PDB file of C-alpha atoms in Angstrom:
ATOM      1  CA  MET A  30      90.084 -49.864  -5.400  1.00 55.00           C
ATOM      2  CA  GLU A  31      89.926 -46.098  -5.560  1.00 67.00           C
ATOM      3  CA  THR A  32      86.648 -44.235  -5.176  1.00 66.00           C
ATOM      4  CA  LEU A  33      86.708 -42.936  -8.751  1.00 71.00           C
ATOM      5  CA  GLN A  34      87.297 -46.426 -10.168  1.00 76.00           C
ATOM      6  CA  THR A  35      84.557 -47.880  -8.003  1.00 71.00           C
ATOM      7  CA  SER A  36      82.162 -45.110  -9.003  1.00 72.00           C
ATOM      8  CA  LEU A  37      82.794 -45.745 -12.695  1.00 81.00           C
ATOM      9  CA  LEU A  38      82.368 -49.484 -12.203  1.00 78.00           C
ATOM     10  CA  VAL A  39      79.092 -48.923 -10.375  1.00 77.00           C
ATOM     11  CA  LEU A  40      77.793 -46.562 -13.068  1.00 82.00           C
ATOM     12  CA  LEU A  41      78.666 -49.055 -15.799  1.00 87.00           C
ATOM     13  CA  ALA A  42      77.023 -51.913 -13.913  1.00 82.00           C
ATOM     14  CA  VAL A  43      73.840 -49.937 -13.260  1.00 83.00           C
ATOM     15  CA  ALA A  44      73.680 -48.753 -16.873  1.00 88.00           C
ATOM     16  CA  PHE A  45      74.071 -52.335 -18.073  1.00 87.00           C
ATOM     17  CA  VAL A  46      71.403 -53.631 -15.668  1.00 86.00           C
ATOM     18  CA  ILE A  47      68.948 -50.931 -16.765  1.00 88.00           C
ATOM     19  CA  TYR A  48      69.761 -51.619 -20.427  1.00 91.00           C
ATOM     20  CA  ARG A  49      69.016 -55.312 -19.922  1.00 89.00           C
ATOM     21  CA  GLN A  50      65.798 -54.541 -18.074  1.00 90.00           C
ATOM     22  CA  LEU A  51      64.596 -52.419 -21.009  1.00 91.00           C
ATOM     23  CA  ARG A  52      64.969 -55.388 -23.346  1.00 93.00           C
ATOM     24  CA  THR A  53      62.491 -58.233 -23.491  1.00 92.00           C
ATOM     25  CA  ARG A  54      64.050 -61.175 -21.683  1.00 91.00           C
ATOM     26  CA  PRO A  55      63.071 -64.271 -19.726  1.00 88.00           C
ATOM     27  CA  ALA A  56      61.776 -63.362 -16.266  1.00 88.00           C
ATOM     28  CA  GLU A  57      63.982 -65.901 -14.486  1.00 83.00           C
ATOM     29  CA  GLY A  58      66.648 -63.291 -13.677  1.00 71.00           C
ATOM     30  CA  THR A  59      69.447 -65.624 -12.553  1.00 80.00           C
ATOM     31  CA  TRP A  60      72.223 -63.596 -14.224  1.00 82.00           C
ATOM     32  CA  THR A  61      71.105 -60.434 -12.466  1.00 83.00           C
ATOM     33  CA  LEU A  62      70.956 -62.242  -9.118  1.00 87.00           C
ATOM     34  CA  TYR A  63      74.592 -63.304  -9.535  1.00 89.00           C
ATOM     35  CA  THR A  64      75.573 -59.743 -10.417  1.00 86.00           C
ATOM     36  CA  ALA A  65      73.738 -58.419  -7.363  1.00 90.00           C
ATOM     37  CA  ALA A  66      75.377 -61.016  -5.108  1.00 92.00           C
ATOM     38  CA  ALA A  67      78.803 -60.028  -6.466  1.00 90.00           C
ATOM     39  CA  MET A  68      78.078 -56.364  -5.754  1.00 87.00           C
ATOM     40  CA  VAL A  69      76.974 -57.140  -2.190  1.00 90.00           C
ATOM     41  CA  LEU A  70      80.054 -59.287  -1.628  1.00 92.00           C
ATOM     42  CA  LEU A  71      82.360 -56.638  -3.090  1.00 86.00           C
ATOM     43  CA  GLY A  72      80.675 -53.997  -0.939  1.00 85.00           C
ATOM     44  CA  LEU A  73      81.252 -56.099   2.183  1.00 88.00           C
ATOM     45  CA  VAL A  74      84.856 -56.930   1.277  1.00 88.00           C
ATOM     46  CA  THR A  75      85.676 -53.334   0.391  1.00 82.00           C
ATOM     47  CA  GLY A  76      84.827 -52.361   3.958  1.00 77.00           C
ATOM     48  CA  GLY A  77      84.294 -48.913   5.343  1.00 77.00           C
ATOM     49  CA  LEU A  78      80.594 -49.557   5.897  1.00 82.00           C
ATOM     50  CA  PHE A  79      80.753 -48.146   9.420  1.00 86.00           C
ATOM     51  CA  ASP A  80      82.563 -45.051  10.641  1.00 82.00           C
ATOM     52  CA  PRO A  81      84.358 -46.026  13.873  1.00 84.00           C
ATOM     53  CA  ASP A  82      84.310 -42.388  15.051  1.00 87.00           C
ATOM     54  CA  HIS A  83      80.493 -42.235  14.728  1.00 84.00           C
ATOM     55  CA  LEU A  84      79.544 -45.883  15.103  1.00 87.00           C
ATOM     56  CA  ALA A  85      75.942 -45.486  16.302  1.00 90.00           C
ATOM     57  CA  LEU A  86      75.072 -42.960  13.599  1.00 89.00           C
ATOM     58  CA  SER A  87      76.743 -44.999  10.871  1.00 88.00           C
ATOM     59  CA  VAL A  88      74.872 -48.152  11.935  1.00 89.00           C
ATOM     60  CA  VAL A  89      71.561 -46.248  11.799  1.00 91.00           C
ATOM     61  CA  LEU A  90      72.398 -44.843   8.373  1.00 89.00           C
ATOM     62  CA  PHE A  91      73.412 -48.321   7.185  1.00 89.00           C
ATOM     63  CA  ALA A  92      70.067 -49.725   8.347  1.00 92.00           C
ATOM     64  CA  VAL A  93      68.164 -46.914   6.625  1.00 93.00           C
ATOM     65  CA  GLU A  94      70.132 -47.518   3.422  1.00 92.00           C
ATOM     66  CA  ALA A  95      69.423 -51.265   3.524  1.00 93.00           C
ATOM     67  CA  VAL A  96      65.688 -50.760   4.074  1.00 96.00           C
ATOM     68  CA  ALA A  97      65.584 -48.101   1.337  1.00 95.00           C
ATOM     69  CA  ALA A  98      67.446 -50.387  -1.083  1.00 95.00           C
ATOM     70  CA  LEU A  99      65.000 -53.223  -0.480  1.00 97.00           C
ATOM     71  CA  ALA A 100      61.913 -50.987  -0.669  1.00 97.00           C
ATOM     72  CA  LEU A 101      63.054 -49.258  -3.864  1.00 97.00           C
ATOM     73  CA  GLY A 102      63.912 -52.589  -5.484  1.00 96.00           C
ATOM     74  CA  ALA A 103      60.486 -53.962  -4.589  1.00 97.00           C
ATOM     75  CA  TRP A 104      58.857 -50.849  -6.029  1.00 97.00           C
ATOM     76  CA  ARG A 105      60.780 -51.189  -9.290  1.00 96.00           C
ATOM     77  CA  ALA A 106      59.875 -54.885  -9.505  1.00 96.00           C
ATOM     78  CA  ARG A 107      56.182 -53.939  -9.437  1.00 96.00           C
ATOM     79  CA  THR A 108      56.675 -51.643 -12.444  1.00 96.00           C
ATOM     80  CA  VAL A 109      58.152 -54.364 -14.678  1.00 95.00           C
ATOM     81  CA  ARG A 110      55.746 -55.865 -17.206  1.00 96.00           C
ATOM     82  CA  ILE A 111      55.605 -59.683 -17.066  1.00 95.00           C
ATOM     83  CA  TRP A 112      53.690 -61.982 -19.391  1.00 93.00           C
ATOM     84  CA  VAL A 113      53.649 -65.598 -20.511  1.00 92.00           C
ATOM     85  CA  ASP A 114      54.016 -66.552 -24.164  1.00 90.00           C
ATOM     86  CA  SER A 115      52.241 -69.404 -25.934  1.00 89.00           C
ATOM     87  CA  ALA A 116      55.060 -71.802 -25.012  1.00 89.00           C
ATOM     88  CA  GLY A 117      54.541 -71.080 -21.304  1.00 88.00           C
ATOM     89  CA  VAL A 118      57.727 -69.029 -20.847  1.00 90.00           C
ATOM     90  CA  ALA A 119      57.519 -65.944 -18.623  1.00 92.00           C
ATOM     91  CA  TRP A 120      59.016 -62.784 -20.117  1.00 94.00           C
ATOM     92  CA  SER A 121      59.748 -59.405 -18.565  1.00 94.00           C
ATOM     93  CA  LYS A 122      60.423 -55.897 -19.771  1.00 95.00           C
ATOM     94  CA  ALA A 123      60.907 -52.653 -17.861  1.00 95.00           C
ATOM     95  CA  THR A 124      58.456 -49.831 -18.429  1.00 95.00           C
ATOM     96  CA  GLY A 125      58.694 -46.071 -18.286  1.00 95.00           C
ATOM     97  CA  TRP A 126      57.631 -46.354 -14.654  1.00 96.00           C
ATOM     98  CA  THR A 127      60.646 -48.567 -14.032  1.00 96.00           C
ATOM     99  CA  LEU A 128      62.937 -45.843 -15.350  1.00 95.00           C
ATOM    100  CA  LEU A 129      61.212 -43.294 -13.123  1.00 96.00           C
ATOM    101  CA  ALA A 130      61.672 -45.643 -10.155  1.00 96.00           C
ATOM    102  CA  TRP A 131      65.363 -46.012 -11.057  1.00 94.00           C
ATOM    103  CA  LEU A 132      65.730 -42.233 -11.010  1.00 93.00           C
ATOM    104  CA  ALA A 133      64.057 -42.142  -7.597  1.00 95.00           C
ATOM    105  CA  SER A 134      66.428 -44.879  -6.409  1.00 93.00           C
ATOM    106  CA  VAL A 135      69.481 -42.942  -7.557  1.00 90.00           C
ATOM    107  CA  ALA A 136      68.146 -39.752  -5.952  1.00 93.00           C
ATOM    108  CA  ALA A 137      67.440 -41.570  -2.671  1.00 93.00           C
ATOM    109  CA  ARG A 138      70.918 -43.091  -2.612  1.00 88.00           C
ATOM    110  CA  ALA A 139      72.535 -39.740  -3.376  1.00 88.00           C
ATOM    111  CA  GLY A 140      70.449 -38.132  -0.643  1.00 92.00           C
ATOM    112  CA  LEU A 141      71.545 -40.745   1.886  1.00 89.00           C
ATOM    113  CA  TYR A 142      75.163 -40.355   0.794  1.00 86.00           C
ATOM    114  CA  PHE A 143      75.091 -36.585   1.223  1.00 89.00           C
ATOM    115  CA  ALA A 144      73.174 -36.837   4.514  1.00 90.00           C
ATOM    116  CA  GLY A 145      75.910 -39.094   5.874  1.00 87.00           C
ATOM    117  CA  ALA A 146      78.630 -36.753   4.642  1.00 87.00           C
ATOM    118  CA  ALA A 147      76.831 -33.739   6.132  1.00 91.00           C
ATOM    119  CA  ALA A 148      76.581 -35.557   9.473  1.00 88.00           C
ATOM    120  CA  GLY A 149      80.351 -35.969   9.428  1.00 87.00           C
ATOM    121  CA  LEU A 150      80.441 -39.657   8.548  1.00 86.00           C
ATOM    122  CA  THR A 151      83.238 -41.092   6.478  1.00 82.00           C
ATOM    123  CA  VAL A 152      81.457 -42.540   3.451  1.00 76.00           C
ATOM    124  CA  SER A 153      82.810 -45.389   1.374  1.00 78.00           C
ATOM    125  CA  ALA A 154      82.267 -46.880  -2.038  1.00 76.00           C
ATOM    126  CA  GLY A 155      81.505 -50.187  -0.305  1.00 80.00           C
ATOM    127  CA  SER A 156      78.193 -48.848   0.949  1.00 84.00           C
ATOM    128  CA  VAL A 157      77.223 -47.795  -2.582  1.00 84.00           C
ATOM    129  CA  LEU A 158      78.018 -51.278  -3.909  1.00 86.00           C
ATOM    130  CA  LEU A 159      76.070 -52.879  -1.085  1.00 89.00           C
ATOM    131  CA  PHE A 160      73.056 -50.603  -1.692  1.00 91.00           C
ATOM    132  CA  LEU A 161      73.029 -51.364  -5.414  1.00 91.00           C
ATOM    133  CA  GLY A 162      73.529 -55.074  -4.896  1.00 92.00           C
ATOM    134  CA  LEU A 163      70.596 -55.223  -2.485  1.00 94.00           C
ATOM    135  CA  THR A 164      68.271 -53.127  -4.632  1.00 95.00           C
ATOM    136  CA  ILE A 165      69.098 -54.942  -7.881  1.00 94.00           C
ATOM    137  CA  GLY A 166      68.929 -58.321  -6.153  1.00 94.00           C
ATOM    138  CA  ILE A 167      65.501 -57.814  -4.598  1.00 96.00           C
ATOM    139  CA  GLN A 168      64.111 -56.452  -7.854  1.00 95.00           C
ATOM    140  CA  SER A 169      65.433 -59.423  -9.793  1.00 93.00           C
ATOM    141  CA  TYR A 170      64.179 -61.908  -7.219  1.00 94.00           C
ATOM    142  CA  LEU A 171      60.668 -60.414  -7.146  1.00 95.00           C
ATOM    143  CA  VAL A 172      60.421 -60.238 -10.943  1.00 94.00           C
ATOM    144  CA  ALA A 173      61.508 -63.884 -11.198  1.00 92.00           C
ATOM    145  CA  ARG A 174      59.000 -64.847  -8.494  1.00 93.00           C
ATOM    146  CA  ARG A 175      56.195 -63.085 -10.375  1.00 93.00           C
ATOM    147  CA  GLY A 176      57.232 -64.924 -13.540  1.00 92.00           C
ATOM    148  CA  ARG A 177      57.205 -68.283 -11.732  1.00 91.00           C
ATOM    149  CA  ALA A 178      53.760 -67.493 -10.319  1.00 91.00           C
ATOM    150  CA  LEU A 179      52.421 -66.877 -13.819  1.00 88.00           C
ATOM    151  CA  THR A 180      53.848 -70.090 -15.252  1.00 85.00           C
ATOM    152  CA  GLY A 181      53.196 -72.268 -12.219  1.00 79.00           C
ATOM    153  CA  ALA A 182      56.910 -73.164 -12.013  1.00 65.00           C
ATOM    154  CA  GLY A 183      58.086 -74.091  -8.569  1.00 56.00           C
ATOM    155  CA  ARG A 184      54.676 -75.277  -7.435  1.00 52.00           C
ATOM    156  CA  GLN A 185      54.299 -78.762  -6.108  1.00 47.00           C
ATOM    157  CA  PRO A 186      52.040 -80.958  -8.237  1.00 45.00           C
ATOM    158  CA  ASP A 187      48.591 -81.469  -6.801  1.00 43.00           C
ATOM    159  CA  THR A 188      48.429 -84.725  -4.878  1.00 40.00           C
ATOM    160  CA  PHE A 189      44.743 -84.595  -4.136  1.00 38.00           C
ATOM    161  CA  VAL A 190      42.785 -87.108  -6.162  1.00 40.00           C
ATOM    162  CA  GLU A 191      39.003 -87.011  -6.319  1.00 41.00           C
TER     163      GLU A 191
END
């Protein structure tokens, strides 16, 4: 897939994910986890994650990108509003802070991209897909976990009897 096509696909996917986050929806987040997993897989399959001419530097940049993706996703997850309705269903909706965190995520990714290019690394669309898959996946997972914590889902029933 060409870089332009991949870039457009990534922009569409991110726009759709943000659109869905701005709507009130169940906090379970399974659809978003599948989307994130597909992005990670596509990023890995696309290849080009490491520059063979600058292997050590590209591995360091990859590690920094992965940590940044996870940290930014965790930050965005904390900005999502989660509540439980009268039926006991957990709901989520992004806030203005979530949008601000998304802008920071895009700026951080662009900064890492340009830092790699300035250092002489060959950059690929696969790394962008991997970054987005990781950041969207961790955000979705943490939002779903917060929703389960509010509803008590996933907890083992108490076995202690007085």
